[in-house]
């Protein structure tokens, strides 16, 4: 006669790492990194902490897995178009993912960064290669792009956390813009002139403009592979 599995054993076997990570993502979205505890996760999954520890060693590993799951999902689709189009699509996908899951910005550190960085670097790096950037510049150019993408996205997420869900963004920017306009004329001559631009700017559009600036810089400062070197101008006697 076959042995009958106990309810606790069946529950443990049904509890996959994927289910745990999905539940962790939901907890992080609702309560942030501080709300991700094994007690809360146990309640969400209707199981005991021991069953979770069978799949995940600690909170750091769980945060790394949740971060990697969000990034992997974002990078799953292959964008269409030119290498420039693909860079924009990849960048915007990561920006939107971090905007939707602000905790990802904090998760891209330590062990979580070690697990996730190759995914991002590979996707962006392939486009850098296809742009015709010489091989000996691949690492630097890809690093600059990745640093801008993640840095700008993280700053946007941080700003959203500072403001909180109850603060009206337009009212906040209007108040800051007014403060800028009232700064000392001589000491803040430039800042006063762009106060109105700051009031009306769109974070997402500004981010994409930054990507275009980086791409333009790559096009003008990094000689594409196969492009002939222009001869030096003859000196005038």
Tab-separated table of C-alpha atoms in Angstrom:
chain	number	residue	atom	x	y	z
A	1	UNK	CA	0.000	0.000	0.000
A	2	UNK	CA	1.435	3.363	-1.031
A	3	UNK	CA	2.349	5.773	1.714
A	4	UNK	CA	0.098	8.814	2.015
A	5	UNK	CA	1.913	12.125	2.136
A	6	UNK	CA	1.110	14.329	5.100
A	7	UNK	CA	-0.597	17.709	4.415
A	8	UNK	CA	2.521	19.578	5.501
A	9	UNK	CA	4.706	17.580	3.119
A	10	UNK	CA	2.335	18.137	0.187
A	11	UNK	CA	2.259	21.855	0.981
A	12	UNK	CA	6.086	22.040	1.046
A	13	UNK	CA	6.384	20.177	-2.246
A	14	UNK	CA	3.837	22.522	-3.876
A	15	UNK	CA	5.709	25.550	-2.581
A	16	UNK	CA	8.140	26.328	-5.390
A	17	UNK	CA	10.839	28.983	-5.390
A	18	UNK	CA	8.908	30.733	-8.159
A	19	UNK	CA	5.794	31.007	-5.980
A	20	UNK	CA	7.862	32.366	-3.126
A	21	UNK	CA	9.513	34.982	-5.350
A	22	UNK	CA	6.156	36.035	-6.834
A	23	UNK	CA	4.753	36.493	-3.336
A	24	UNK	CA	7.853	38.451	-2.317
A	25	UNK	CA	7.419	40.805	-5.301
A	26	UNK	CA	3.794	41.416	-4.278
A	27	UNK	CA	4.841	42.144	-0.677
A	28	UNK	CA	7.586	44.497	-1.800
A	29	UNK	CA	5.149	46.355	-4.060
A	30	UNK	CA	2.679	46.759	-1.195
A	31	UNK	CA	5.003	47.525	1.708
A	32	UNK	CA	8.516	48.127	0.382
A	33	UNK	CA	11.677	46.406	1.510
A	34	UNK	CA	10.820	46.939	5.175
A	35	UNK	CA	7.615	44.950	4.740
A	36	UNK	CA	9.388	41.909	3.339
A	37	UNK	CA	9.683	39.546	6.292
A	38	UNK	CA	9.521	35.773	6.443
A	39	UNK	CA	6.554	36.070	8.801
A	40	UNK	CA	4.601	38.187	6.309
A	41	UNK	CA	5.658	35.890	3.487
A	42	UNK	CA	4.531	32.831	5.470
A	43	UNK	CA	1.119	34.406	5.970
A	44	UNK	CA	0.807	35.306	2.300
A	45	UNK	CA	1.677	31.764	1.260
A	46	UNK	CA	-0.258	30.050	4.076
A	47	UNK	CA	2.783	28.054	5.102
A	48	UNK	CA	5.475	27.971	7.774
A	49	UNK	CA	8.830	29.768	7.638
A	50	UNK	CA	10.624	26.430	7.511
A	51	UNK	CA	9.083	25.606	4.140
A	52	UNK	CA	10.302	28.923	2.770
A	53	UNK	CA	13.818	28.455	4.155
A	54	UNK	CA	13.899	25.187	2.225
A	55	UNK	CA	14.019	27.295	-0.979
A	56	UNK	CA	15.534	30.631	0.141
A	57	UNK	CA	18.313	31.007	2.694
A	58	UNK	CA	17.643	34.553	3.922
A	59	UNK	CA	16.059	37.928	3.155
A	60	UNK	CA	19.059	39.111	1.135
A	61	UNK	CA	18.749	36.142	-1.207
A	62	UNK	CA	15.002	36.669	-1.443
A	63	UNK	CA	15.384	40.358	-2.347
A	64	UNK	CA	18.005	39.435	-4.940
A	65	UNK	CA	15.693	36.836	-6.476
A	66	UNK	CA	12.742	39.254	-6.537
A	67	UNK	CA	14.875	41.967	-8.155
A	68	UNK	CA	16.196	39.544	-10.739
A	69	UNK	CA	12.669	38.307	-11.521
A	70	UNK	CA	11.430	41.828	-12.282
A	71	UNK	CA	14.465	42.672	-14.426
A	72	UNK	CA	14.379	39.339	-16.271
A	73	UNK	CA	10.715	39.862	-17.085
A	74	UNK	CA	11.437	43.352	-18.358
A	75	UNK	CA	14.245	42.151	-20.623
A	76	UNK	CA	12.439	39.056	-21.884
A	77	UNK	CA	11.133	40.596	-25.101
A	78	UNK	CA	13.521	41.487	-27.924
A	79	UNK	CA	12.825	45.048	-29.134
A	80	UNK	CA	12.579	45.854	-32.834
A	81	UNK	CA	14.301	48.487	-34.918
A	82	UNK	CA	17.799	49.899	-35.163
A	83	UNK	CA	20.356	49.484	-32.359
A	84	UNK	CA	19.449	53.018	-31.244
A	85	UNK	CA	15.756	52.072	-31.154
A	86	UNK	CA	16.583	48.973	-29.138
A	87	UNK	CA	18.650	50.940	-26.626
A	88	UNK	CA	15.729	53.337	-26.135
A	89	UNK	CA	13.271	50.462	-25.719
A	90	UNK	CA	15.489	48.615	-23.238
A	91	UNK	CA	16.169	51.796	-21.286
A	92	UNK	CA	12.521	52.775	-21.135
A	93	UNK	CA	11.520	49.247	-20.109
A	94	UNK	CA	13.913	49.362	-17.156
A	95	UNK	CA	12.840	52.903	-16.258
A	96	UNK	CA	9.170	51.876	-16.220
A	97	UNK	CA	9.893	48.683	-14.281
A	98	UNK	CA	11.728	50.573	-11.541
A	99	UNK	CA	8.997	53.211	-11.541
A	100	UNK	CA	6.396	50.461	-11.002
A	101	UNK	CA	8.574	48.604	-8.472
A	102	UNK	CA	10.633	51.325	-6.712
A	103	UNK	CA	12.239	48.800	-4.354
A	104	UNK	CA	14.131	47.355	-7.348
A	105	UNK	CA	16.425	50.411	-7.253
A	106	UNK	CA	17.468	49.498	-3.727
A	107	UNK	CA	17.677	45.822	-4.645
A	108	UNK	CA	20.310	46.466	-7.303
A	109	UNK	CA	23.116	46.241	-4.768
A	110	UNK	CA	25.423	43.610	-3.324
A	111	UNK	CA	24.362	40.038	-4.136
A	112	UNK	CA	21.277	41.107	-6.068
A	113	UNK	CA	23.425	43.236	-8.362
A	114	UNK	CA	25.809	40.324	-8.913
A	115	UNK	CA	22.899	38.189	-10.074
A	116	UNK	CA	21.131	40.807	-12.180
A	117	UNK	CA	23.892	42.931	-13.705
A	118	UNK	CA	24.911	40.388	-16.367
A	119	UNK	CA	21.346	40.382	-17.743
A	120	UNK	CA	21.300	44.155	-18.152
A	121	UNK	CA	24.883	44.407	-19.341
A	122	UNK	CA	24.377	41.704	-21.973
A	123	UNK	CA	21.235	43.270	-23.421
A	124	UNK	CA	22.663	46.781	-23.590
A	125	UNK	CA	26.094	45.572	-24.660
A	126	UNK	CA	24.735	43.775	-27.712
A	127	UNK	CA	23.293	47.055	-28.939
A	128	UNK	CA	26.572	48.864	-28.269
A	129	UNK	CA	28.315	46.225	-30.381
A	130	UNK	CA	25.724	46.614	-33.159
A	131	UNK	CA	26.212	50.387	-33.117
A	132	UNK	CA	29.679	49.714	-34.505
A	133	UNK	CA	31.579	50.720	-31.383
A	134	UNK	CA	35.136	49.295	-31.513
A	135	UNK	CA	35.709	46.216	-29.362
A	136	UNK	CA	38.158	47.941	-27.044
A	137	UNK	CA	35.469	50.492	-26.107
A	138	UNK	CA	32.587	48.057	-25.504
A	139	UNK	CA	32.998	47.845	-21.730
A	140	UNK	CA	33.298	51.591	-21.160
A	141	UNK	CA	30.467	52.606	-23.486
A	142	UNK	CA	28.127	49.902	-22.174
A	143	UNK	CA	28.970	50.852	-18.593
A	144	UNK	CA	28.150	54.502	-19.249
A	145	UNK	CA	24.769	53.588	-20.745
A	146	UNK	CA	23.890	51.188	-17.933
A	147	UNK	CA	24.974	53.668	-15.270
A	148	UNK	CA	22.815	56.404	-16.775
A	149	UNK	CA	19.781	54.120	-17.181
A	150	UNK	CA	19.881	52.715	-13.659
A	151	UNK	CA	20.989	55.952	-12.023
A	152	UNK	CA	18.234	58.046	-13.589
A	153	UNK	CA	15.614	55.364	-12.950
A	154	UNK	CA	16.709	55.022	-9.328
A	155	UNK	CA	16.580	58.795	-8.817
A	156	UNK	CA	13.086	58.904	-10.276
A	157	UNK	CA	12.010	56.123	-7.889
A	158	UNK	CA	13.622	57.933	-4.952
A	159	UNK	CA	11.786	61.141	-5.825
A	160	UNK	CA	8.486	59.242	-5.910
A	161	UNK	CA	9.199	57.757	-2.476
A	162	UNK	CA	10.051	61.182	-1.043
A	163	UNK	CA	6.863	62.738	-2.362
A	164	UNK	CA	4.677	59.819	-1.333
A	165	UNK	CA	1.320	58.835	-2.821
A	166	UNK	CA	-0.582	61.733	-1.242
A	167	UNK	CA	1.468	64.560	-2.770
A	168	UNK	CA	0.263	66.060	-6.046
A	169	UNK	CA	3.317	66.169	-8.343
A	170	UNK	CA	2.143	69.195	-10.341
A	171	UNK	CA	1.497	71.212	-7.191
A	172	UNK	CA	4.868	70.210	-5.759
A	173	UNK	CA	6.767	71.179	-8.925
A	174	UNK	CA	4.810	74.418	-9.116
A	175	UNK	CA	5.828	75.339	-5.577
A	176	UNK	CA	9.487	74.476	-6.201
A	177	UNK	CA	9.448	76.398	-9.479
A	178	UNK	CA	8.075	79.462	-7.712
A	179	UNK	CA	10.835	79.182	-5.109
A	180	UNK	CA	13.448	79.055	-7.870
A	181	UNK	CA	11.980	82.120	-9.557
A	182	UNK	CA	12.324	84.050	-6.302
A	183	UNK	CA	16.021	83.221	-5.815
A	184	UNK	CA	18.649	85.955	-5.852
A	185	UNK	CA	18.991	87.338	-9.380
A	186	UNK	CA	22.790	87.463	-9.424
A	187	UNK	CA	23.615	84.292	-7.508
A	188	UNK	CA	21.095	82.089	-9.330
A	189	UNK	CA	20.836	83.737	-12.729
A	190	UNK	CA	20.717	80.444	-14.626
A	191	UNK	CA	18.427	78.544	-12.241
A	192	UNK	CA	15.838	81.320	-12.361
A	193	UNK	CA	15.684	81.151	-16.164
A	194	UNK	CA	14.848	77.415	-16.224
A	195	UNK	CA	12.362	77.445	-13.347
A	196	UNK	CA	9.405	77.324	-15.709
A	197	UNK	CA	10.929	74.409	-17.630
A	198	UNK	CA	11.344	72.492	-14.395
A	199	UNK	CA	7.671	73.120	-13.549
A	200	UNK	CA	6.413	71.580	-16.780
A	201	UNK	CA	8.927	68.791	-17.397
A	202	UNK	CA	7.949	65.139	-17.846
A	203	UNK	CA	10.288	62.695	-16.082
A	204	UNK	CA	9.880	59.953	-18.672
A	205	UNK	CA	10.469	62.257	-21.637
A	206	UNK	CA	13.460	63.816	-19.900
A	207	UNK	CA	14.895	60.343	-19.326
A	208	UNK	CA	14.581	59.490	-23.024
A	209	UNK	CA	16.215	62.796	-23.968
A	210	UNK	CA	19.127	61.761	-21.782
A	211	UNK	CA	19.376	58.444	-23.647
A	212	UNK	CA	19.439	60.363	-26.932
A	213	UNK	CA	22.216	62.589	-25.603
A	214	UNK	CA	24.300	59.539	-24.674
A	215	UNK	CA	23.640	57.934	-28.069
A	216	UNK	CA	24.601	61.167	-29.809
A	217	UNK	CA	27.802	61.256	-27.804
A	218	UNK	CA	28.605	57.686	-28.809
A	219	UNK	CA	28.061	58.623	-32.440
A	220	UNK	CA	30.346	61.644	-32.333
A	221	UNK	CA	33.137	60.614	-29.946
A	222	UNK	CA	33.485	56.877	-30.596
A	223	UNK	CA	34.583	55.981	-34.121
A	224	UNK	CA	32.426	53.114	-35.414
A	225	UNK	CA	34.208	49.962	-36.554
A	226	UNK	CA	35.110	50.172	-40.222
A	227	UNK	CA	34.940	53.963	-40.392
A	228	UNK	CA	38.110	55.260	-42.057
A	229	UNK	CA	40.274	57.615	-40.076
A	230	UNK	CA	40.175	61.084	-41.655
A	231	UNK	CA	43.625	62.276	-42.719
A	232	UNK	CA	45.080	65.142	-40.759
A	233	UNK	CA	44.694	68.572	-42.325
A	234	UNK	CA	47.916	69.752	-43.983
A	235	UNK	CA	49.736	72.397	-42.014
A	236	UNK	CA	49.823	75.847	-43.444
A	237	UNK	CA	53.195	77.279	-44.215
